[in-house]
Every structure is written in C-alpha cells, then in structure tokens.
Amino acid sequence: MNNKKTPLYKQLKKEIIQKIERGELKPGDVLPPERELAELFEMSRMTVRQAISELVNEYILIRRHGSGTYVAESKIPQGRRLKSFSEDMRARGLLPGSKVLEKTIIVEPPANMIADLKSEGKILMLKRLRLADLYPLAIETIMLPIEKFNNLESRNFENESLYRILEEEYSIKITKAQQKIEVRMPTPQESELLEINYSVPVFHFKQITFDQNNEIFEVAHSVYRGDRYEINTEIYS
Amino acid sequence: MNNKKTPLYKQLKKEIIQKIERGELKPGDVLPPERELAELFEMSRMTVRQAISELVNEYILIRRHGSGTYVAESKIPQGRRLKSFSEDMRARGLLPGSKVLEKTIIVEPPANMIADLKSEGKILMLKRLRLADLYPLAIETIMLPIEKFNNLESRNFENESLYRILEEEYSIKITKAQQKIEVRMPTPQESELLEINYSVPVFHFKQITFDQNNEIFEVAHSVYRGDRYEINTEIYS
DNA sequence: AAGTGGTCTAGACCACCGA
DNA sequence: CGGTGGTCTAGACCACTTC
C-alpha cells in the first residue's frame, strides 16, 4: 500500500486525476465501473464512491445513472476557467498590455486585504495598470508573500506574465481561486487612471489564489471599467 | 415513514433546510451530532452523512472535525451551482421573497431580449421584484415561450418557485445557463423599485437557460442592487 | 436481462477538539 | 477523557440505461 496516513479515497482521486493528466483518460472516456475499481484498488465500493463523488463535485467526472462514469468534456465550463489578464484579453480579441504603477516590498498589507493575508513575512505589492488595445481597462493590485519567491522583486513585470514566471521558475501550479465580485463607483484616483468619468461604475474583483498544496500564494484586487468590460460565464445545475 | 419514493437523505436535507428557514436553526448554531440524527430519523449514520455532505457542498452547513456541524454564516462563499433566487438567498442566510410586478402574454419580446428569443409563438413575460429579508434586492424579468408550458400563465408566482413548477409539473430539467454580467447605473424606474439612490450602481445579469434537450426555455434579465449584493465564486485552472 | 450508478445498513476504528 | 466528525467495510436492494 501507499502512505498509510493518506485516506484511501484521496489516493484513488489522485490516481484518477493523474490518469487524466497523462492522457490515459480523455474527455468523454468511461471509467471502469465502481465495483471493478473497488476490486482493483482493494477498497470497498463506498470508498470508491467517495472519491468519485468529490471529482464529480469538482466537475472533473460526470455520472450517468445506469450508464457509467465519464471524464467531463471540458473540465471547467468556458468562461469559468482561471485566466490571467492576458489570456482573458486575447480570448476577447484584444491586445493585452501592462504598465507598472507600483512595485514595493511592505510589511503590513493594506487594511482591505489584510484578512486574507495573515502573513508573517514581507509582502511584494505589485500594482499595474492593465491595457486592452492600448486603452486602460483595469487596475490590478497583487500581494505575494515574498519569502516564497526568492528574488521575484527584481523582475520587471512590464510585459511579463506573472503567472508564467511563477509556474516556470518557481514551480507554482495554480489550482483554484476564490473570487468575490462587487460593483461600486470608482475613487477619484481610479477614475483618473482608468480615464473614465466619475459616474461610470466599476467591477471590483477580490481574488485569493491557491497553489497545488492548497496554500494561498496570492491575493489580488482588480478594478475594471464597467463601460468596457463584461463577464461571460456558463453555469450548470 | 414519509413518501417512499423520496430518498431518506433528501428528506433529511429538506428537514434541515426548513428548520433553517423557519429560524429554528440560525447561522452559527450547532446541529445535533450525526449519531443522534441517525437515531432520531431512524436511518444509518452514513445516510445522515450524505445529507449533511450535500448541504456542506452547498455552503449551507460547515463541519468542524471534533467539534460539530454548524449552520454557515451568511458571508460564506457560495458555490458555482446554478441556483434559483430563492436558493441563492437561503445560501446567504436571507429570507427570499417575491412580488409580481407584471405578468403578460406578448407577441414581440422587448428589443434588448429579442436576440436570444427567436421565438415563433407567444411569450409569457413575468416581472418580479425580489426580496431578501423583506427588502428589495433585485428586479427579475423572465421570458418563457408559452407554447411549451400549457396553462403556466394562470399560476400565481407570488410565492412559488418558477423552477420548481417547471421541474415538477412540466418535467423540465435545467441543465445549463449562459450568463453575461454587466455593471451600470440604474434607470429611474429601477432605482425607485429597488429603493436605492440614483448613484448606486447595479449588476445586470442576462441569462439564457437550457433544458435537458439543450433547448432554450427561458431568457432572464435581472438587475441587482450593487450595495447589497456580491458574487462569490470559485474558479479552477 | 445484464450491467451500471443510487441508496442504505450496522457496524468498526481513527483523528481531532474541548473541558 | 468523552464526544465529535472522518474514514472504511461488506454486504443488500432499487432505478436506470442499454442491448
């Protein structure tokens, strides 16, 4: 057997996810029946069901009563995928751009972000104006615990993708993000930076991003112009 | 026993939700231990756990290992499931309500909804003011092709769930919805109905809903107060 | 009819929390 | 320590899909 501390159903979950990642199971493929998996992995059917149930909740598998369990067609519904600003813009047919407004190392995060970043160490704060086809579209403020990312503060960020750097050079895999979306009026500073009238409302996104170990590695606040941005999404029952 | 067709765990789920709705269980309250619920409702503990697990997934309950199971506080993030207004409110710990503003049968849908409803027949337009804890929170305008739903126009809708009627009496299964979310300022009529100042921005949701045959059965526009509503969501890579 | 997932039982032992 | 939720078993029968 494997690690005795890890629950059996989590081991099976991992096994299935890896088969999907390695391409041995492709979208639309059928999984072996639950009874067979139980025999194969030497666990009871209820334990198999717990593993599968969690994967179904994560939209990775789909159950069809009387038919079988299948790998979901598109793991995550279109428009609900976690996208970087650049990816998002490209998907909308716009040219992404970036202008660094601030890049500082701080000890205390701002009051409105402190709740999520109960950090013990220093924090890199990166504030960027985000452009779409050369026009300002959003203001993005990102907080990263600098202790996890040696030398990250020396990077430029003007035209580099932060997520690409984290993934390729710091082996961070982004898995999940929690997002709150509010609507409000812009502050005077925001309306100036975004070049909008004070009467144009904005989206305010507050995002907490998790890595492969389910640890928070980023807290981001973004303010988007309400007159030039809309959210498109698909939801399922 | 109750209805023999309904699974036991769903009966228990309903029981718990009703206790929350009636105020017998308030946010932060402890549920009876699983073993006690099992005895009380004459079912096995695993069945109790299935009911509770689903409510935990819907962010209605929270489990604390070694301590107990609690009713979630209203600020807890909600999932990415397709929810009716009532379900959404319940998940936030608020009491849903409804007031019909308009219920008419029309031939031509309004210009801003026509694109999605290339309908050949008549349309039922239902406009409701949606309440949370008795205060106005949203204005919802729903268009349904009336030819598909015989006699639906005779229903009251004041305190009936539209989705429940469609599901139970017309065998419609809701599978998917496409949503656009914009932010804008309210019209004078909207700010009056929602009881907000003209300077409070609003969310504008435009939703197209699909049934089990992937056919559009509903087009809905909803306008939510920006000062009292926020979207909570999880996204995955 | 055969095979699949859906529901359910009556136990067992482990891991964590709080007094 | 006792009580809680967390994991797990080895069955059983039901409901649905597919042939």
Coordinates of C-alpha atoms (C1' of nucleotides) in Angstrom, one line a residue:
Chain A
M1 CA 0.0 0.0 0.0
N2 CA 0.8 3.6 -0.2
N3 CA 1.3 6.1 2.6
K4 CA -0.8 4.9 5.4
K5 CA -1.7 8.4 6.5
T6 CA -3.4 9.4 3.3
P7 CA -7.0 8.3 3.2
L8 CA -7.8 5.6 0.6
Y9 CA -10.3 7.7 -1.3
K10 CA -7.8 10.5 -1.7
Q11 CA -5.3 8.1 -3.1
L12 CA -7.8 7.0 -5.7
K13 CA -8.7 10.6 -6.5
K14 CA -5.1 11.3 -7.2
E15 CA -4.8 8.2 -9.3
I16 CA -7.7 9.2 -11.5
I17 CA -6.5 12.8 -11.8
Q18 CA -3.1 11.6 -12.9
K19 CA -4.5 9.3 -15.5
I20 CA -6.4 12.2 -16.9
E21 CA -3.4 14.5 -16.8
R22 CA -1.2 11.8 -18.5
G23 CA -3.9 11.5 -21.3
E24 CA -4.7 7.9 -20.4
L25 CA -8.2 9.1 -19.8
K26 CA -9.6 11.6 -22.2
P27 CA -12.7 13.7 -22.0
G28 CA -15.7 11.6 -22.8
D29 CA -14.0 8.3 -21.8
V30 CA -15.7 5.9 -19.5
L31 CA -14.2 5.0 -16.2
P32 CA -14.2 1.4 -15.1
P33 CA -17.4 0.5 -13.1
E34 CA -17.3 1.3 -9.4
R35 CA -17.4 -2.4 -8.4
E36 CA -14.4 -3.0 -10.6
L37 CA -12.4 -0.1 -9.2
A38 CA -13.2 -1.3 -5.7
E39 CA -11.7 -4.7 -6.5
L40 CA -8.8 -3.2 -8.4
F41 CA -7.7 -0.9 -5.6
E42 CA -8.8 -3.3 -2.8
M43 CA -11.3 -1.0 -1.2
S44 CA -15.0 -1.1 -0.7
R45 CA -17.4 0.4 -3.2
M46 CA -18.5 3.1 -0.8
T47 CA -14.9 4.3 -0.6
V48 CA -14.7 4.4 -4.4
R49 CA -17.9 6.3 -4.5
Q50 CA -16.5 8.9 -2.1
A51 CA -13.5 9.5 -4.4
I52 CA -15.7 9.7 -7.5
S53 CA -18.3 12.0 -5.8
E54 CA -15.7 14.6 -5.0
L55 CA -14.4 14.5 -8.5
V56 CA -18.0 14.9 -9.8
N57 CA -18.3 17.9 -7.5
E58 CA -15.2 19.4 -9.0
Y59 CA -16.6 18.9 -12.5
I60 CA -13.9 16.5 -13.4
L61 CA -16.2 13.5 -13.8
I62 CA -19.8 13.0 -14.7
R63 CA -22.0 10.2 -13.5
R64 CA -24.8 8.8 -15.7
H65 CA -27.2 6.6 -13.9
G66 CA -27.4 3.2 -15.4
S67 CA -24.7 4.0 -17.9
G68 CA -21.4 4.8 -16.3
T69 CA -19.0 7.4 -15.1
Y70 CA -17.3 9.6 -17.6
V71 CA -14.5 12.1 -17.8
A72 CA -16.1 15.5 -18.2
E73 CA -15.9 17.1 -21.6
S74 CA -14.4 20.4 -20.7
K75 CA -13.1 20.1 -17.2
I76 CA -14.2 23.6 -16.4
P77 CA -17.0 25.4 -18.1
Q78 CA -15.9 28.0 -20.6
G79 CA -15.6 31.4 -19.1
R80 CA -15.1 30.0 -15.7
R81 CA -11.6 29.0 -16.3
L82 CA -9.0 30.7 -14.3
K83 CA -7.4 33.1 -16.8
S84 CA -4.7 35.6 -16.5
F85 CA -5.5 39.1 -17.7
S86 CA -3.5 38.5 -20.9
E87 CA -5.4 35.3 -21.7
D88 CA -8.7 36.9 -21.0
M89 CA -7.9 39.8 -23.4
R90 CA -6.7 37.6 -26.1
A91 CA -9.8 35.5 -25.8
R92 CA -11.8 38.7 -26.4
G93 CA -9.8 39.6 -29.4
L94 CA -8.0 42.5 -27.7
L95 CA -4.3 43.2 -27.3
P96 CA -3.2 43.0 -23.7
G97 CA -0.8 45.5 -22.2
S98 CA 0.6 46.5 -18.9
K99 CA 2.1 49.5 -17.1
V100 CA 3.7 49.1 -13.6
L101 CA 2.4 51.7 -11.2
E102 CA 4.0 50.5 -8.0
K103 CA 6.4 47.7 -7.0
T104 CA 7.2 47.8 -3.3
I105 CA 8.1 45.4 -0.5
I106 CA 5.9 46.0 2.5
V107 CA 5.5 44.6 6.0
E108 CA 1.8 45.4 6.5
P109 CA -0.7 44.7 3.8
P110 CA -3.4 47.4 3.2
A111 CA -6.4 47.1 5.6
N112 CA -8.8 45.9 2.9
M113 CA -6.6 42.9 2.0
I114 CA -5.2 42.0 5.4
A115 CA -7.9 39.5 6.2
D116 CA -6.7 37.0 3.6
L117 CA -3.0 37.6 4.0
K118 CA -2.3 36.6 7.6
S119 CA 1.4 36.6 6.5
E120 CA 4.3 36.5 8.9
G121 CA 6.8 37.8 6.5
K122 CA 7.3 40.5 3.9
I123 CA 5.0 41.1 1.0
L124 CA 5.6 42.1 -2.5
M125 CA 3.0 44.6 -3.7
L126 CA 2.6 45.0 -7.4
K127 CA 0.2 47.5 -8.8
R128 CA -0.3 47.5 -12.6
L129 CA -2.5 49.4 -15.0
R130 CA -3.9 46.9 -17.5
L131 CA -4.4 47.9 -21.0
A132 CA -6.7 46.5 -23.8
D133 CA -5.7 47.7 -27.3
L134 CA -3.6 50.4 -25.6
Y135 CA -6.5 51.8 -23.6
P136 CA -6.7 51.5 -19.8
L137 CA -9.2 48.8 -18.8
A138 CA -8.2 47.7 -15.2
I139 CA -6.1 48.4 -12.2
E140 CA -4.7 45.3 -10.6
T141 CA -3.1 45.1 -7.2
I142 CA -1.3 41.9 -6.3
M143 CA 0.2 40.8 -3.0
L144 CA 2.6 37.9 -2.9
P145 CA 4.5 36.6 0.2
I146 CA 8.0 37.4 -0.9
E147 CA 9.6 34.7 1.3
K148 CA 8.3 32.1 -1.0
F149 CA 9.7 33.6 -4.2
N150 CA 13.3 34.4 -3.9
N151 CA 14.4 37.4 -6.0
L152 CA 11.0 37.8 -7.6
E153 CA 11.0 41.5 -6.7
S154 CA 13.9 42.1 -9.2
R155 CA 11.7 41.2 -12.1
N156 CA 10.3 43.8 -14.5
F157 CA 6.6 42.8 -14.9
E158 CA 6.0 45.4 -17.5
N159 CA 5.4 42.8 -20.2
E160 CA 6.0 39.6 -18.5
S161 CA 3.2 37.3 -17.3
L162 CA 3.4 36.9 -13.6
Y163 CA 1.6 33.5 -13.7
R164 CA 4.1 32.3 -16.3
I165 CA 7.1 33.3 -14.1
L166 CA 5.6 31.7 -11.0
E167 CA 4.8 28.5 -12.9
E168 CA 8.1 28.1 -14.9
E169 CA 10.6 29.5 -12.4
Y170 CA 9.1 28.8 -9.0
S171 CA 7.2 25.6 -9.8
I172 CA 3.9 27.0 -8.6
K173 CA 0.9 25.3 -10.0
I174 CA -2.3 27.4 -9.8
T175 CA -5.2 25.2 -9.0
K176 CA -8.0 27.2 -7.6
A177 CA -9.1 30.7 -6.8
Q178 CA -11.9 32.2 -4.7
Q179 CA -13.4 35.3 -6.1
K180 CA -15.7 38.0 -4.8
I181 CA -17.2 40.4 -7.3
E182 CA -18.6 43.7 -6.2
V183 CA -19.9 46.7 -8.1
R184 CA -19.2 50.2 -6.9
M185 CA -18.2 53.7 -8.0
P186 CA -14.6 54.5 -8.7
T187 CA -12.4 56.5 -6.4
P188 CA -11.1 59.8 -7.9
Q189 CA -7.7 58.1 -8.4
E190 CA -9.2 55.1 -10.1
S191 CA -11.3 57.2 -12.5
E192 CA -8.2 59.2 -13.4
L193 CA -6.1 56.1 -14.1
L194 CA -8.8 54.4 -16.0
E195 CA -9.7 57.6 -17.8
I196 CA -13.4 57.4 -17.1
N197 CA -15.9 59.8 -15.8
Y198 CA -16.7 59.7 -12.1
S199 CA -20.2 58.4 -12.9
V200 CA -19.1 55.2 -14.6
P201 CA -19.3 52.3 -12.2
V202 CA -16.6 49.6 -11.9
F203 CA -16.3 45.9 -11.1
H204 CA -14.2 45.2 -8.1
F205 CA -12.7 41.7 -8.1
K206 CA -11.2 40.3 -4.9
Q207 CA -9.3 37.1 -5.6
I208 CA -7.5 34.6 -3.4
T209 CA -5.4 32.1 -5.4
F210 CA -4.3 28.7 -4.2
D211 CA -1.3 26.6 -5.3
Q212 CA -1.0 22.8 -5.7
N213 CA -0.7 22.4 -1.9
N214 CA -3.9 24.4 -1.3
E215 CA -1.9 27.2 0.2
I216 CA -2.6 30.8 -0.6
F217 CA 0.1 32.3 -2.7
E218 CA -1.6 35.4 -4.0
V219 CA -4.2 37.9 -3.0
A220 CA -5.3 40.2 -5.9
H221 CA -7.7 43.1 -6.2
S222 CA -8.7 44.3 -9.6
V223 CA -10.9 47.2 -10.6
Y224 CA -12.4 47.0 -14.1
R225 CA -14.1 49.7 -16.1
G226 CA -17.8 49.0 -16.1
D227 CA -18.3 50.6 -19.5
R228 CA -15.9 48.4 -21.4
Y229 CA -15.9 45.1 -19.5
E230 CA -18.5 42.3 -19.1
I231 CA -18.3 38.9 -17.6
N232 CA -19.3 35.9 -19.7
T233 CA -19.9 32.6 -18.0
E234 CA -21.7 29.3 -18.1
I235 CA -23.2 27.7 -15.1
Y236 CA -24.5 24.2 -14.6
S237 CA -27.0 22.7 -12.2
Chain B
M1 CA -42.4 6.9 7.2
N2 CA -42.8 9.6 4.6
N3 CA -43.1 9.4 0.9
K4 CA -41.5 6.1 -0.1
K5 CA -40.2 7.4 -3.4
T6 CA -38.1 10.2 -1.9
P7 CA -34.6 9.1 -0.7
L8 CA -34.1 9.3 3.0
Y9 CA -31.2 11.6 2.8
K10 CA -33.2 14.1 0.7
Q11 CA -35.9 14.0 3.3
L12 CA -33.4 14.9 5.9
K13 CA -31.9 17.6 3.8
K14 CA -35.3 19.2 3.4
E15 CA -35.9 18.9 7.1
I16 CA -32.7 20.7 7.9
I17 CA -33.3 23.4 5.3
Q18 CA -36.8 24.0 6.6
K19 CA -35.5 24.3 10.2
I20 CA -33.1 27.0 8.9
E21 CA -35.9 28.8 7.0
R22 CA -38.2 28.7 10.0
G23 CA -35.4 30.2 12.1
E24 CA -35.2 27.2 14.4
L25 CA -31.6 26.9 13.3
K26 CA -29.7 30.1 13.0
P27 CA -26.3 30.9 11.4
G28 CA -23.7 29.7 13.9
D29 CA -25.9 27.1 15.6
V30 CA -24.8 23.6 16.1
L31 CA -26.7 20.7 14.6
P32 CA -27.3 17.6 16.7
P33 CA -24.4 15.1 16.3
E34 CA -24.6 12.7 13.4
R35 CA -25.3 9.7 15.5
E36 CA -28.1 11.4 17.2
L37 CA -29.7 12.5 13.9
A38 CA -29.4 8.9 12.7
E39 CA -31.3 7.6 15.7
L40 CA -33.9 10.4 15.6
F41 CA -34.7 9.9 11.9
E42 CA -34.3 6.2 12.1
M43 CA -31.6 6.0 9.5
S44 CA -28.0 4.9 9.5
R45 CA -25.2 7.4 10.2
M46 CA -23.9 7.1 6.6
T47 CA -27.2 8.3 5.3
V48 CA -27.2 11.2 7.7
R49 CA -23.7 12.0 6.4
Q50 CA -24.8 12.0 2.8
A51 CA -27.5 14.6 3.6
I52 CA -25.0 16.8 5.6
S53 CA -22.3 16.4 3.0
E54 CA -24.5 17.8 0.2
L55 CA -25.5 20.7 2.4
V56 CA -21.9 21.3 3.2
N57 CA -21.2 21.4 -0.6
E58 CA -23.9 23.9 -1.0
Y59 CA -22.3 26.1 1.7
I60 CA -25.4 25.8 4.0
L61 CA -23.6 23.8 6.7
I62 CA -20.0 23.7 7.9
R63 CA -18.3 20.7 9.5
R64 CA -15.7 21.1 12.2
H65 CA -13.8 18.0 12.9
G66 CA -14.0 17.0 16.6
S67 CA -16.4 19.8 17.3
G68 CA -19.6 19.6 15.4
T69 CA -21.7 20.6 12.4
Y70 CA -22.8 24.2 12.2
V71 CA -25.2 26.4 10.2
A72 CA -23.0 28.5 7.9
E73 CA -22.7 32.3 8.4
S74 CA -24.3 34.2 5.6
K75 CA -21.0 35.7 4.3
I76 CA -19.7 32.3 3.3
P77 CA -18.8 31.9 -0.3
Q78 CA -21.4 30.1 -2.4
G79 CA -20.7 27.5 -5.0
R80 CA -20.8 27.7 -8.7
R81 CA -24.0 25.8 -9.0
L82 CA -26.9 27.1 -10.9
K83 CA -29.2 28.5 -8.3
S84 CA -32.6 30.0 -8.3
F85 CA -33.0 33.3 -6.5
S86 CA -34.6 31.5 -3.5
E87 CA -31.7 29.0 -3.2
D88 CA -29.2 31.8 -3.5
M89 CA -30.8 33.8 -0.7
R90 CA -31.1 30.8 1.5
A91 CA -27.4 30.0 1.0
R92 CA -26.7 33.6 2.1
G93 CA -28.9 33.2 5.2
L94 CA -31.5 35.5 3.9
L95 CA -35.3 35.0 3.6
P96 CA -36.3 35.1 -0.1
G97 CA -39.5 36.8 -1.1
S98 CA -41.2 37.9 -4.3
K99 CA -43.7 40.4 -5.6
V100 CA -45.1 40.2 -9.1
L101 CA -44.9 43.5 -11.0
E102 CA -46.1 42.3 -14.4
K103 CA -47.5 39.1 -15.9
T104 CA -48.4 39.4 -19.5
I105 CA -48.5 37.4 -22.7
I106 CA -46.8 39.2 -25.5
V107 CA -46.0 38.5 -29.2
E108 CA -42.9 40.6 -29.5
P109 CA -40.2 40.5 -26.8
P110 CA -38.5 43.7 -25.8
A111 CA -35.7 44.9 -28.1
N112 CA -32.9 44.1 -25.6
M113 CA -34.0 40.5 -25.2
I114 CA -35.1 39.7 -28.8
A115 CA -31.7 38.3 -29.9
D116 CA -31.9 35.2 -27.8
L117 CA -35.6 34.6 -28.2
K118 CA -36.1 33.9 -31.8
S119 CA -39.5 32.6 -30.9
E120 CA -42.3 31.9 -33.3
G121 CA -45.0 31.9 -30.8
K122 CA -46.3 33.9 -27.9
I123 CA -44.2 34.7 -24.8
L124 CA -45.0 34.9 -21.2
M125 CA -43.3 37.8 -19.6
L126 CA -43.0 37.7 -15.8
K127 CA -41.5 40.7 -14.0
R128 CA -40.9 40.2 -10.3
L129 CA -39.4 42.3 -7.5
R130 CA -37.2 40.0 -5.5
L131 CA -36.9 40.5 -1.8
A132 CA -34.2 39.5 0.7
D133 CA -35.4 39.6 4.3
L134 CA -38.3 41.7 3.1
Y135 CA -36.1 44.4 1.5
P136 CA -36.0 44.8 -2.3
L137 CA -32.8 43.3 -3.8
A138 CA -33.4 42.6 -7.4
I139 CA -35.8 43.1 -10.4
E140 CA -36.2 40.0 -12.5
T141 CA -37.7 39.8 -15.9
I142 CA -38.3 36.4 -17.3
M143 CA -39.4 35.4 -20.8
L144 CA -40.8 31.9 -21.4
P145 CA -42.2 30.5 -24.7
I146 CA -45.8 29.9 -23.5
E147 CA -46.5 27.2 -26.2
K148 CA -44.2 24.9 -24.3
F149 CA -46.0 25.4 -21.0
N150 CA -49.7 24.9 -21.1
N151 CA -51.6 27.0 -18.6
L152 CA -48.5 28.3 -17.0
E153 CA -49.8 31.8 -17.2
S154 CA -52.6 31.1 -14.8
R155 CA -50.1 30.5 -11.9
N156 CA -49.6 33.0 -9.2
F157 CA -45.8 33.2 -8.9
E158 CA -46.0 35.4 -5.8
N159 CA -44.5 32.8 -3.6
E160 CA -44.0 29.9 -5.8
S161 CA -40.6 28.9 -7.2
L162 CA -40.8 29.0 -11.0
Y163 CA -38.1 26.4 -11.4
R164 CA -39.9 24.1 -9.1
I165 CA -43.1 24.4 -11.1
L166 CA -41.3 23.8 -14.3
E167 CA -39.4 20.8 -12.9
E168 CA -42.3 19.1 -11.2
E169 CA -45.2 19.9 -13.4
Y170 CA -43.6 20.3 -16.8
S171 CA -40.8 17.8 -16.5
I172 CA -38.2 20.5 -17.4
K173 CA -34.7 19.7 -16.2
I174 CA -32.5 22.7 -16.1
T175 CA -29.0 21.7 -17.2
K176 CA -27.1 24.8 -18.2
A177 CA -27.2 28.6 -18.4
Q178 CA -25.2 31.2 -20.2
Q179 CA -24.8 34.4 -18.3
K180 CA -23.5 37.9 -19.1
I181 CA -22.8 40.2 -16.3
E182 CA -22.6 43.9 -16.7
V183 CA -22.4 46.8 -14.3
R184 CA -24.3 50.0 -14.9
M185 CA -26.3 52.7 -13.3
P186 CA -30.0 52.1 -12.6
T187 CA -32.7 53.7 -14.6
P188 CA -35.0 56.0 -12.6
Q189 CA -37.7 53.3 -12.5
E190 CA -35.2 50.7 -11.3
S191 CA -33.8 52.9 -8.5
E192 CA -37.3 53.6 -7.3
L193 CA -38.3 49.9 -7.3
L194 CA -35.1 48.9 -5.6
E195 CA -35.3 51.8 -3.2
I196 CA -31.8 53.0 -3.9
N197 CA -30.3 56.3 -4.6
Y198 CA -29.6 57.1 -8.3
S199 CA -25.9 57.0 -7.6
V200 CA -25.8 53.3 -6.5
P201 CA -24.7 51.1 -9.4
V202 CA -26.3 47.8 -10.2
F203 CA -25.4 44.4 -11.6
H204 CA -27.2 43.5 -14.7
F205 CA -27.4 39.7 -15.4
K206 CA -28.5 38.4 -18.7
Q207 CA -29.2 34.8 -18.6
I208 CA -30.2 32.1 -21.2
T209 CA -31.3 28.9 -19.7
F210 CA -31.3 25.5 -21.4
D211 CA -33.3 22.3 -20.7
Q212 CA -32.3 18.7 -20.9
N213 CA -32.6 18.7 -24.7
N214 CA -30.3 21.7 -24.9
E215 CA -33.2 23.9 -26.0
I216 CA -33.6 27.4 -24.7
F217 CA -36.6 27.6 -22.4
E218 CA -36.0 30.8 -20.6
V219 CA -34.4 34.2 -21.1
A220 CA -34.0 36.2 -17.9
H221 CA -32.7 39.7 -17.1
S222 CA -32.0 40.5 -13.5
V223 CA -31.0 43.8 -12.0
Y224 CA -29.4 43.5 -8.6
R225 CA -28.6 46.3 -6.1
G226 CA -24.8 46.8 -6.1
D227 CA -24.8 48.0 -2.5
R228 CA -26.3 44.8 -1.1
Y229 CA -25.2 42.0 -3.4
E230 CA -21.9 40.5 -4.2
I231 CA -21.0 37.5 -6.3
N232 CA -18.9 34.7 -4.7
T233 CA -17.4 32.1 -6.8
E234 CA -14.6 29.6 -7.2
I235 CA -12.7 29.1 -10.4
Y236 CA -10.3 26.4 -11.4
S237 CA -7.4 26.2 -13.8
Chain C
dA1 C1' -31.7 -9.3 -18.9
dA2 C1' -27.4 -7.7 -17.7
dG3 C1' -24.8 -4.0 -16.1
dT4 C1' -24.5 0.5 -14.4
dG5 C1' -24.9 4.0 -10.7
dG6 C1' -28.2 5.3 -6.4
dT7 C1' -29.5 4.4 -1.8
dC8 C1' -28.9 2.3 2.6
dT9 C1' -27.4 -0.6 6.6
dA10 C1' -24.9 -1.6 11.1
dG11 C1' -21.4 -1.8 12.5
dA12 C1' -15.8 -0.5 13.2
dC13 C1' -11.8 2.2 14.3
dC14 C1' -9.2 6.7 13.8
dA15 C1' -8.3 11.9 14.4
dC16 C1' -9.4 15.9 16.4
dC17 C1' -11.4 19.2 19.9
dG18 C1' -12.7 20.8 24.3
dA19 C1' -13.3 20.6 29.2
Chain D
dC1 C1' -11.0 12.0 28.9
dG2 C1' -15.6 11.7 26.3
dG3 C1' -17.8 13.4 22.3
dT4 C1' -17.4 14.9 17.8
dG5 C1' -16.6 14.3 12.8
dG6 C1' -13.5 11.3 9.3
dT7 C1' -12.7 7.0 7.1
dC8 C1' -13.9 2.4 5.9
dT9 C1' -16.2 -2.2 5.3
dA10 C1' -19.1 -6.0 3.1
dG11 C1' -22.7 -6.6 2.1
dA12 C1' -28.1 -5.5 0.2
dC13 C1' -31.7 -4.0 -2.9
dC14 C1' -33.5 -0.2 -6.1
dA15 C1' -33.6 2.6 -10.5
dC16 C1' -32.0 3.5 -14.8
dT17 C1' -29.7 2.5 -19.4
dT18 C1' -28.5 -0.4 -22.9
dC19 C1' -28.9 -4.3 -25.6

